[in-house]
CSV table of C-alpha atoms and ligand atoms in Angstrom, one decimal:
chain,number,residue,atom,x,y,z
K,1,UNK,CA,-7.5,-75.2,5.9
K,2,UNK,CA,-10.0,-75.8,8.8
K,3,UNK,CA,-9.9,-72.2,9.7
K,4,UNK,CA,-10.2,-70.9,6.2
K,5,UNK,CA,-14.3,-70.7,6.5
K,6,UNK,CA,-16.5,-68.2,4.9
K,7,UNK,CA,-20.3,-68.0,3.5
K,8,UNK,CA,-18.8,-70.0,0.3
K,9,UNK,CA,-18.8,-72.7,2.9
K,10,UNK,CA,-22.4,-72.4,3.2
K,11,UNK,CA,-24.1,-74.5,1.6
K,12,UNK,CA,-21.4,-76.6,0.8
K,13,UNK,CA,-21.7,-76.2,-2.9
K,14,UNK,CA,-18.6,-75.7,-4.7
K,15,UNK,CA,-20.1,-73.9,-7.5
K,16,UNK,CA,-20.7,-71.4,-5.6
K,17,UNK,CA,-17.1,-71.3,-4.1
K,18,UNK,CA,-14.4,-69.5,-6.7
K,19,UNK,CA,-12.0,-72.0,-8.0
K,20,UNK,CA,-9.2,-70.9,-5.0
K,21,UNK,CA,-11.5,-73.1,-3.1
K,22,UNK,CA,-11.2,-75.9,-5.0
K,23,UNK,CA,-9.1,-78.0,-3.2
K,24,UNK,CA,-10.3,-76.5,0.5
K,25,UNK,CA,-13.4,-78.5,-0.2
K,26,UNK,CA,-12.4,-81.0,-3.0
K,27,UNK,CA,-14.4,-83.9,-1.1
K,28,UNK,CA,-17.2,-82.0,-0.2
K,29,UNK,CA,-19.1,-83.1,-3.0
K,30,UNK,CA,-18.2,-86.6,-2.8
K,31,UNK,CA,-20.9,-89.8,-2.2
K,32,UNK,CA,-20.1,-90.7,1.4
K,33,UNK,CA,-20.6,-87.1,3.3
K,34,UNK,CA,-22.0,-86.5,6.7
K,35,UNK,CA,-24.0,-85.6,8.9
K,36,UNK,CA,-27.2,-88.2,8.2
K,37,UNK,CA,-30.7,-87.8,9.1
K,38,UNK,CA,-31.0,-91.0,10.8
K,39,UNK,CA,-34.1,-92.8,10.0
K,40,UNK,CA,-34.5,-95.7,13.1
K,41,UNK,CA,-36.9,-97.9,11.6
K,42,UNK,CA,-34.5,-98.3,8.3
K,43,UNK,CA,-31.4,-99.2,11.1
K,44,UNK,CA,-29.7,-102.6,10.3
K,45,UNK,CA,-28.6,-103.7,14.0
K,46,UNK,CA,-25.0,-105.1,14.0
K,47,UNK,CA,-24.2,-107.9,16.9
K,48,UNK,CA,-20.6,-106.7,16.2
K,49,UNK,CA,-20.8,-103.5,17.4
K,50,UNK,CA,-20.1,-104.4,21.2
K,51,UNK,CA,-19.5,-101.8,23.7
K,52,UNK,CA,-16.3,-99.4,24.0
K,53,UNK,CA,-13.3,-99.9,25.7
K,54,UNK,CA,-12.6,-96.1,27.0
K,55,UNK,CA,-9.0,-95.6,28.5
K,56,UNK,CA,-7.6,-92.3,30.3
K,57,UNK,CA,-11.1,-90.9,30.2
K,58,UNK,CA,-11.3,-90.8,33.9
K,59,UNK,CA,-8.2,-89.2,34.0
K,60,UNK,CA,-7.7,-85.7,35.0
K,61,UNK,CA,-5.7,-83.0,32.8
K,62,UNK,CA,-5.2,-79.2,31.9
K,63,UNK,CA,-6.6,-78.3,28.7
K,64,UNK,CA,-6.3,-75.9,26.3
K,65,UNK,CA,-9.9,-74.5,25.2
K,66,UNK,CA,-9.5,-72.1,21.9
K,67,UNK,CA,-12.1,-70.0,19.9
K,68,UNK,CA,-10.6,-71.1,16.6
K,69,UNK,CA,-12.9,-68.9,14.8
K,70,UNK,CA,-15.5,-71.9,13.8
K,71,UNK,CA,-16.0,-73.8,16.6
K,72,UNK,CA,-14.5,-74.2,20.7
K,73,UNK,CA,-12.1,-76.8,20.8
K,74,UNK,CA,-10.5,-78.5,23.7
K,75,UNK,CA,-7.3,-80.1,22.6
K,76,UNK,CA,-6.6,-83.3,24.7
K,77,UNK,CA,-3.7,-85.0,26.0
K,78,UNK,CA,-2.1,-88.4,24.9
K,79,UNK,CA,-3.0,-91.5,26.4
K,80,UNK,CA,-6.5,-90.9,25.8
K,81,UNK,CA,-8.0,-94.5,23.7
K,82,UNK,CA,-10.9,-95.9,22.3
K,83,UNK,CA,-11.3,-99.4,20.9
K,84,UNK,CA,-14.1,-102.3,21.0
K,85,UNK,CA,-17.0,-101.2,19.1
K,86,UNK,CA,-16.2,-103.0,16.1
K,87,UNK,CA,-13.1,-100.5,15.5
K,88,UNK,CA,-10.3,-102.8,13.8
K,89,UNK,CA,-7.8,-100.9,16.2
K,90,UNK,CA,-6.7,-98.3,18.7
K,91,UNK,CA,-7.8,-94.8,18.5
K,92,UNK,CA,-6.3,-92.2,20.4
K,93,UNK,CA,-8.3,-89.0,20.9
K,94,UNK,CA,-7.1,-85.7,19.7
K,95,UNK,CA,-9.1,-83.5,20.8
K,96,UNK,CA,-13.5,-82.9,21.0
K,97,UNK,CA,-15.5,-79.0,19.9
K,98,UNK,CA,-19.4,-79.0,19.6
K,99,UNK,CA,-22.0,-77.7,16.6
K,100,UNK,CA,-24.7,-75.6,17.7
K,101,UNK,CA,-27.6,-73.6,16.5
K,102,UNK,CA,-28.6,-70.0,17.7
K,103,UNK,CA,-31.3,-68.8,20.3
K,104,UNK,CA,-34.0,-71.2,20.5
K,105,UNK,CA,-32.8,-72.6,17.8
K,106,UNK,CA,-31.5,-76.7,17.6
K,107,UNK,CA,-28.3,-77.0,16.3
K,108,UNK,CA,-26.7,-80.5,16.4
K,109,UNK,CA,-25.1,-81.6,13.0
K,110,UNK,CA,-26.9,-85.4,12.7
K,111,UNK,CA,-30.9,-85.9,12.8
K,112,UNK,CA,-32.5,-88.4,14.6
K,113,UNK,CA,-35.6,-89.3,12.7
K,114,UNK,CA,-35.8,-86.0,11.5
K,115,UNK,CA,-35.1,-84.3,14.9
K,116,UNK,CA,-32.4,-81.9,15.6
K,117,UNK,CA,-31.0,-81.3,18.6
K,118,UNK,CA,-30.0,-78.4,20.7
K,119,UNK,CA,-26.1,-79.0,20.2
K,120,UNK,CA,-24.0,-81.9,19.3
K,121,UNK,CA,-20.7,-82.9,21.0
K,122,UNK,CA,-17.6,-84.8,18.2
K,123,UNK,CA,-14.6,-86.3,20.5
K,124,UNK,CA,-12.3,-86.5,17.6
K,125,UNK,CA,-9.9,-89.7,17.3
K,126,UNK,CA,-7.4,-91.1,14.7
K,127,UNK,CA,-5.6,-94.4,14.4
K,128,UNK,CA,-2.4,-94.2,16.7
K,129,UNK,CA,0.0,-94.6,14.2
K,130,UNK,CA,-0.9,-91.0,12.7
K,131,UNK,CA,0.1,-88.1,14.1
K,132,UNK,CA,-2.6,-85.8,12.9
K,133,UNK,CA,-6.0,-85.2,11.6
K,134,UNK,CA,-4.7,-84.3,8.0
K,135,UNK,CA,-2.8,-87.5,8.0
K,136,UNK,CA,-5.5,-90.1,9.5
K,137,UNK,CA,-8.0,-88.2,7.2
K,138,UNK,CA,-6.3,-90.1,4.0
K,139,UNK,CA,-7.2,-93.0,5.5
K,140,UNK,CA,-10.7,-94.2,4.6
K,141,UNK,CA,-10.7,-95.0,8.8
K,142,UNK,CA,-8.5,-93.1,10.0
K,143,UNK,CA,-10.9,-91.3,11.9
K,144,UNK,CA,-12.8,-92.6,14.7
K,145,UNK,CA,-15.4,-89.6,15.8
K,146,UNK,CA,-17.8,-90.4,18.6
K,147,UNK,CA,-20.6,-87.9,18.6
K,148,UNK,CA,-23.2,-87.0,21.6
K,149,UNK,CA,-26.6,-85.3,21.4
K,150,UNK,CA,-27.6,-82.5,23.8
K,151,UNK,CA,-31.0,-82.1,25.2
K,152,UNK,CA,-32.3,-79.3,26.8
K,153,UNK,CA,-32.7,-79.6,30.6
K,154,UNK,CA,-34.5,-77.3,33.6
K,155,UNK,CA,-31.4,-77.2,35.8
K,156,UNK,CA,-27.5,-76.6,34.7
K,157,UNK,CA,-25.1,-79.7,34.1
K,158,UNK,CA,-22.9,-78.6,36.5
K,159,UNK,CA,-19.6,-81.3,35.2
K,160,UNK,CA,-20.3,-78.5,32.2
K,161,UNK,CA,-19.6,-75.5,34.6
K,162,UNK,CA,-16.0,-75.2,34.2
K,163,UNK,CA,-16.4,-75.0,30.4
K,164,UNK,CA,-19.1,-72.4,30.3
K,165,UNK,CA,-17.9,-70.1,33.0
K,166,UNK,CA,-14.5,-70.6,30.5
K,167,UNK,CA,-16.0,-69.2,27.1
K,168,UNK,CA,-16.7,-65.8,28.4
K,169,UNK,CA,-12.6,-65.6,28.2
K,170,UNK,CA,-12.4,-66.8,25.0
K,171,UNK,CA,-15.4,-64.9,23.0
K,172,UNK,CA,-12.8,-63.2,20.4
K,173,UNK,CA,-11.8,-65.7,17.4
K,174,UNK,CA,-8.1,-66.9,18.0
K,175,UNK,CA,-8.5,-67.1,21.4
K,176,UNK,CA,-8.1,-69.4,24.6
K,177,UNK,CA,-7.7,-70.3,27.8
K,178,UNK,CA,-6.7,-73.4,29.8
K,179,UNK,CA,-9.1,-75.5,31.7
K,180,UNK,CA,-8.0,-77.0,35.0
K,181,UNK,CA,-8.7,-80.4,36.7
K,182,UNK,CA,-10.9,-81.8,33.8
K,183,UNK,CA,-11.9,-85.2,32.8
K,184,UNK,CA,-13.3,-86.1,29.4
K,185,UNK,CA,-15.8,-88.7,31.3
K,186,UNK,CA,-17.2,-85.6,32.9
K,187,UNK,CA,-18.3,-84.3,29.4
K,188,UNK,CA,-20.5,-87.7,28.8
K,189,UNK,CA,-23.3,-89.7,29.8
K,190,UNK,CA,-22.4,-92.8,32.1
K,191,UNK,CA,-20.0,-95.3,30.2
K,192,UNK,CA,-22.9,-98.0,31.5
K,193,UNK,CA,-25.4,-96.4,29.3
K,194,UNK,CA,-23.3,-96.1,26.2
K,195,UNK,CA,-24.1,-99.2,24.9
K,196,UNK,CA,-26.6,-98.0,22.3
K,197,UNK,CA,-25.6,-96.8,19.1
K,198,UNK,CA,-25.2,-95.7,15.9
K,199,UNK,CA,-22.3,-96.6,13.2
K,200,UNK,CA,-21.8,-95.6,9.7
K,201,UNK,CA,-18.9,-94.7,7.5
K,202,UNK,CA,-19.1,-90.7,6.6
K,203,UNK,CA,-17.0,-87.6,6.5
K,204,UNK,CA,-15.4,-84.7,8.3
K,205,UNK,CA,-18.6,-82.0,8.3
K,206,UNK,CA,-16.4,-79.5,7.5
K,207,UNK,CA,-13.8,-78.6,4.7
K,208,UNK,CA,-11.9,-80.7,3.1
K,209,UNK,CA,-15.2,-82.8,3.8
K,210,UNK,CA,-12.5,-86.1,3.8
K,211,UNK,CA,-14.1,-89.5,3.7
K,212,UNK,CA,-12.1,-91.1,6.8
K,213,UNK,CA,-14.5,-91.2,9.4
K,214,UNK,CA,-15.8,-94.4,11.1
K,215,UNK,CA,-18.7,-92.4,12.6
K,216,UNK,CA,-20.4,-93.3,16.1
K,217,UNK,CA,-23.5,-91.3,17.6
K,218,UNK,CA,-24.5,-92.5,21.1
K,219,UNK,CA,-28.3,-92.8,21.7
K,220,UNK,CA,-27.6,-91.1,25.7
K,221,UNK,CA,-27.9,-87.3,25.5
K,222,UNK,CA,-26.3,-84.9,27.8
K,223,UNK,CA,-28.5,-82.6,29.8
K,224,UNK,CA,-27.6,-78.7,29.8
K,225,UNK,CA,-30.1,-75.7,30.4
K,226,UNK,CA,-31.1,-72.9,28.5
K,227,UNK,CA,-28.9,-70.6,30.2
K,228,UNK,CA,-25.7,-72.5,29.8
K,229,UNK,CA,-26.3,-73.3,25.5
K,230,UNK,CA,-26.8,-69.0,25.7
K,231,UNK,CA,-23.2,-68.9,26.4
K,232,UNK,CA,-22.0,-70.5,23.4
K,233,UNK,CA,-23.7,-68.1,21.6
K,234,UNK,CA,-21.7,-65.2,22.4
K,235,UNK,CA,-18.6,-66.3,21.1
K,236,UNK,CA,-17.6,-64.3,18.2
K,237,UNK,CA,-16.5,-65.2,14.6
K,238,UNK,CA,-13.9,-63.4,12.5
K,239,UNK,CA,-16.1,-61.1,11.1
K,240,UNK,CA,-17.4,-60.0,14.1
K,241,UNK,CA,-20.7,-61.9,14.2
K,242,UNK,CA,-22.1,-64.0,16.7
K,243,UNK,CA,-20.6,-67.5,16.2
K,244,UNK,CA,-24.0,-69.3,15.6
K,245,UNK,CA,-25.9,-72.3,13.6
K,246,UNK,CA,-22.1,-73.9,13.1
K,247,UNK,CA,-23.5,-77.1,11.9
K,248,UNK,CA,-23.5,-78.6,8.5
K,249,UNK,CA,-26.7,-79.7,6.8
K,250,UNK,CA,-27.5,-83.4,6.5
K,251,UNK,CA,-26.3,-85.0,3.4
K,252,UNK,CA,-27.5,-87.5,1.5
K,253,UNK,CA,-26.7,-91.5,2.5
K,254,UNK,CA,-26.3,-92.4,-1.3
K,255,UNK,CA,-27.7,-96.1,-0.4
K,256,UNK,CA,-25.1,-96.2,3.3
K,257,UNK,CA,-26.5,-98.1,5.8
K,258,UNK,CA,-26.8,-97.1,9.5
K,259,UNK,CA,-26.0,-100.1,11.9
K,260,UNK,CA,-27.1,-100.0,15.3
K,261,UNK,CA,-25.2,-102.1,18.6
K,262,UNK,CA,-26.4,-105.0,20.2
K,263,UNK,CA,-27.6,-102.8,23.0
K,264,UNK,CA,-30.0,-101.0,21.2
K,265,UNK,CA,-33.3,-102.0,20.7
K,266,UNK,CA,-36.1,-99.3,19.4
K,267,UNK,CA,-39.1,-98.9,20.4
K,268,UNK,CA,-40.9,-99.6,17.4
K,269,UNK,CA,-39.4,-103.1,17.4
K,270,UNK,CA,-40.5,-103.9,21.2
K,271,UNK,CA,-43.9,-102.2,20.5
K,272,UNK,CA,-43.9,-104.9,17.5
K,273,UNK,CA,-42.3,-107.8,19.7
K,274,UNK,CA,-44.8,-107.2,22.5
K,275,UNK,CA,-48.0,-107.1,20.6
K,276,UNK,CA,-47.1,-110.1,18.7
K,277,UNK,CA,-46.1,-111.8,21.9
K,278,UNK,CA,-49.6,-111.0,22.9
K,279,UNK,CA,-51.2,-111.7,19.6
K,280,UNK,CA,-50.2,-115.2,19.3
K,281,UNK,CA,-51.5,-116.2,23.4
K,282,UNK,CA,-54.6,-114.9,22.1
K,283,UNK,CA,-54.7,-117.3,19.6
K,284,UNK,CA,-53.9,-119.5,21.8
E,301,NAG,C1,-3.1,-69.1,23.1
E,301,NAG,O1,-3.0,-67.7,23.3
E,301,NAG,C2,-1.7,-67.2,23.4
E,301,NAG,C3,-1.8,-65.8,23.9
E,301,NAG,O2,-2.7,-65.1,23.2
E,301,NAG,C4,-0.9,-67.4,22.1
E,301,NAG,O3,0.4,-66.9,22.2
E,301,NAG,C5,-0.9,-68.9,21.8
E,301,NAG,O4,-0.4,-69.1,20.5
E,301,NAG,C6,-2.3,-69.5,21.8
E,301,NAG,N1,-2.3,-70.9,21.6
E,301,NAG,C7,-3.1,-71.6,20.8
E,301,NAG,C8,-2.9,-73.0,20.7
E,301,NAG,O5,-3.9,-71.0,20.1
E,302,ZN,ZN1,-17.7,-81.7,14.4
């Protein structure tokens, strides 16, 4: 059903969809969607959310990279686990893909604060008893996505070489390739400086929209030029179009709240912290 995209997807609305496509996006409409617009200073910050425990992410594999027609995907290999960060248990990863605008254009899925961002990584995870995403997706937390932020940088991320140079052999929809010698730590920040961020309970952002995700966006971006984000943009979608803007619009939180780690402090609250600080020696 993932595959089974088309403009009736766009915006989401199921009136607009024929009935056919009724139970391709039965949740879609439901009360606990994602992506969020993230609004920082409305954050509850959660001393429970600790930092992750990554294992296998340093280790190296062949992977299979596909142009699945709505996104690139990398499927990963077992062994790969997350757990800390307040998760109740063990998720294995499955496999991560990216959302993405078009040509000067931001295209990440979630807003920070009302910014988008240039493109917007989703390792995808499920409980280890499951033994795919359809199945952990009828589980309210089956799913365990961890989601990274790009930013736009002057030189190329060269750990991101391998996958770049790889898309212009997979540009036609149904498509792949194997990348060689790859670690998923490559494709993130420094674990040291993913201590910072973001939890709430939300969906899969695309159809059947199931409510199963225990979602986690990192406040680190990951740097990559202008030049490299141009080469996503040449893959090719079924129809023969330029596979572009592949991100869902933000949805609304329906009274959710966002909790932020332990490690994460804004800057509106040490702005605060520090002129009260200073406010009360004055007084003094
Ligand atoms: C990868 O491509 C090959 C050759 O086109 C095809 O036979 C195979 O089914 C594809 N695998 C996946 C997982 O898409
Ligand atoms: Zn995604």
């Amino acid at each position: 059903t993932m595959v089974m995209l088309s403009t009736c997807m766009l915006p989401l609305v199921l009136s607009t969809c024929p009935n056919v496509w009724q139970e391709i996006f039965q949740n879609c409409n439901g009360r606990s969607q994602s992506p969020i617009n993230i609004v920082t200073r409305k954050v509850h910050r959660d001393e429970r959310l600790t930092p992750f425990h990554f294992e296998g992410y340093q280790a190296t594999f062949h992977g299979r990279l596909i142009n699945n027609g709505h996104t690139v995907q990398l499927e990963l290999p077992s062994g790969i686990r997350i757990s800390g960060g307040h998760l109740t248990e063990k998720y294995k990863a499955v496999q991560f893909h990216l959302h993405w605008g078009k040509e000067g254009k931001p295209g990440s899925e979630h807003l920070i604060d009302g910014e988008q961002f240039p493109m917007e990584m989703h390792i995808v995870h499920i409980k280890e008893k499951y033994d795919s995403l359809s199945q952990a997706a009828k589980d309210r937390t089956g799913v365990a996505v961890l989601g990274f932020m790009f930013q736009e940088s002057e030189s190329n991320n060269e750990k991101y070489s391998p996958l770049v140079d790889a898309l212009k052999r997979i540009t036609e929809p149904s498509s792949n390739t194997t990348l060689t010698g790859v670690s998923l730590e490559m494709f993130i920040p420094p674990q040291k400086s993913l201590t910072k961020y973001f939890r709430y309970d939300g969906s899969l952002t695309t159809p059947d929209c199931a409510e199963a995700v225990v979602w986690t966006l990192f406040e680190s971006t990951i740097p990559m030029s202008r030049n490299q984000l141009s080469a996503f943009y040449q893959l090719r979608f079924p129809d023969g179009k330029h596979m572009v803007q592949i991100y869902r619009p933000v949805q609304p939180l329906n009274g959710r709240v966002v909790y932020y780690s332990n490690g994460y402090i804004s800057v509106a609250s040490w702005v605060l912290l520090t002129s009260s600080v200073l406010f009360s020696s004055a007084v003094l």
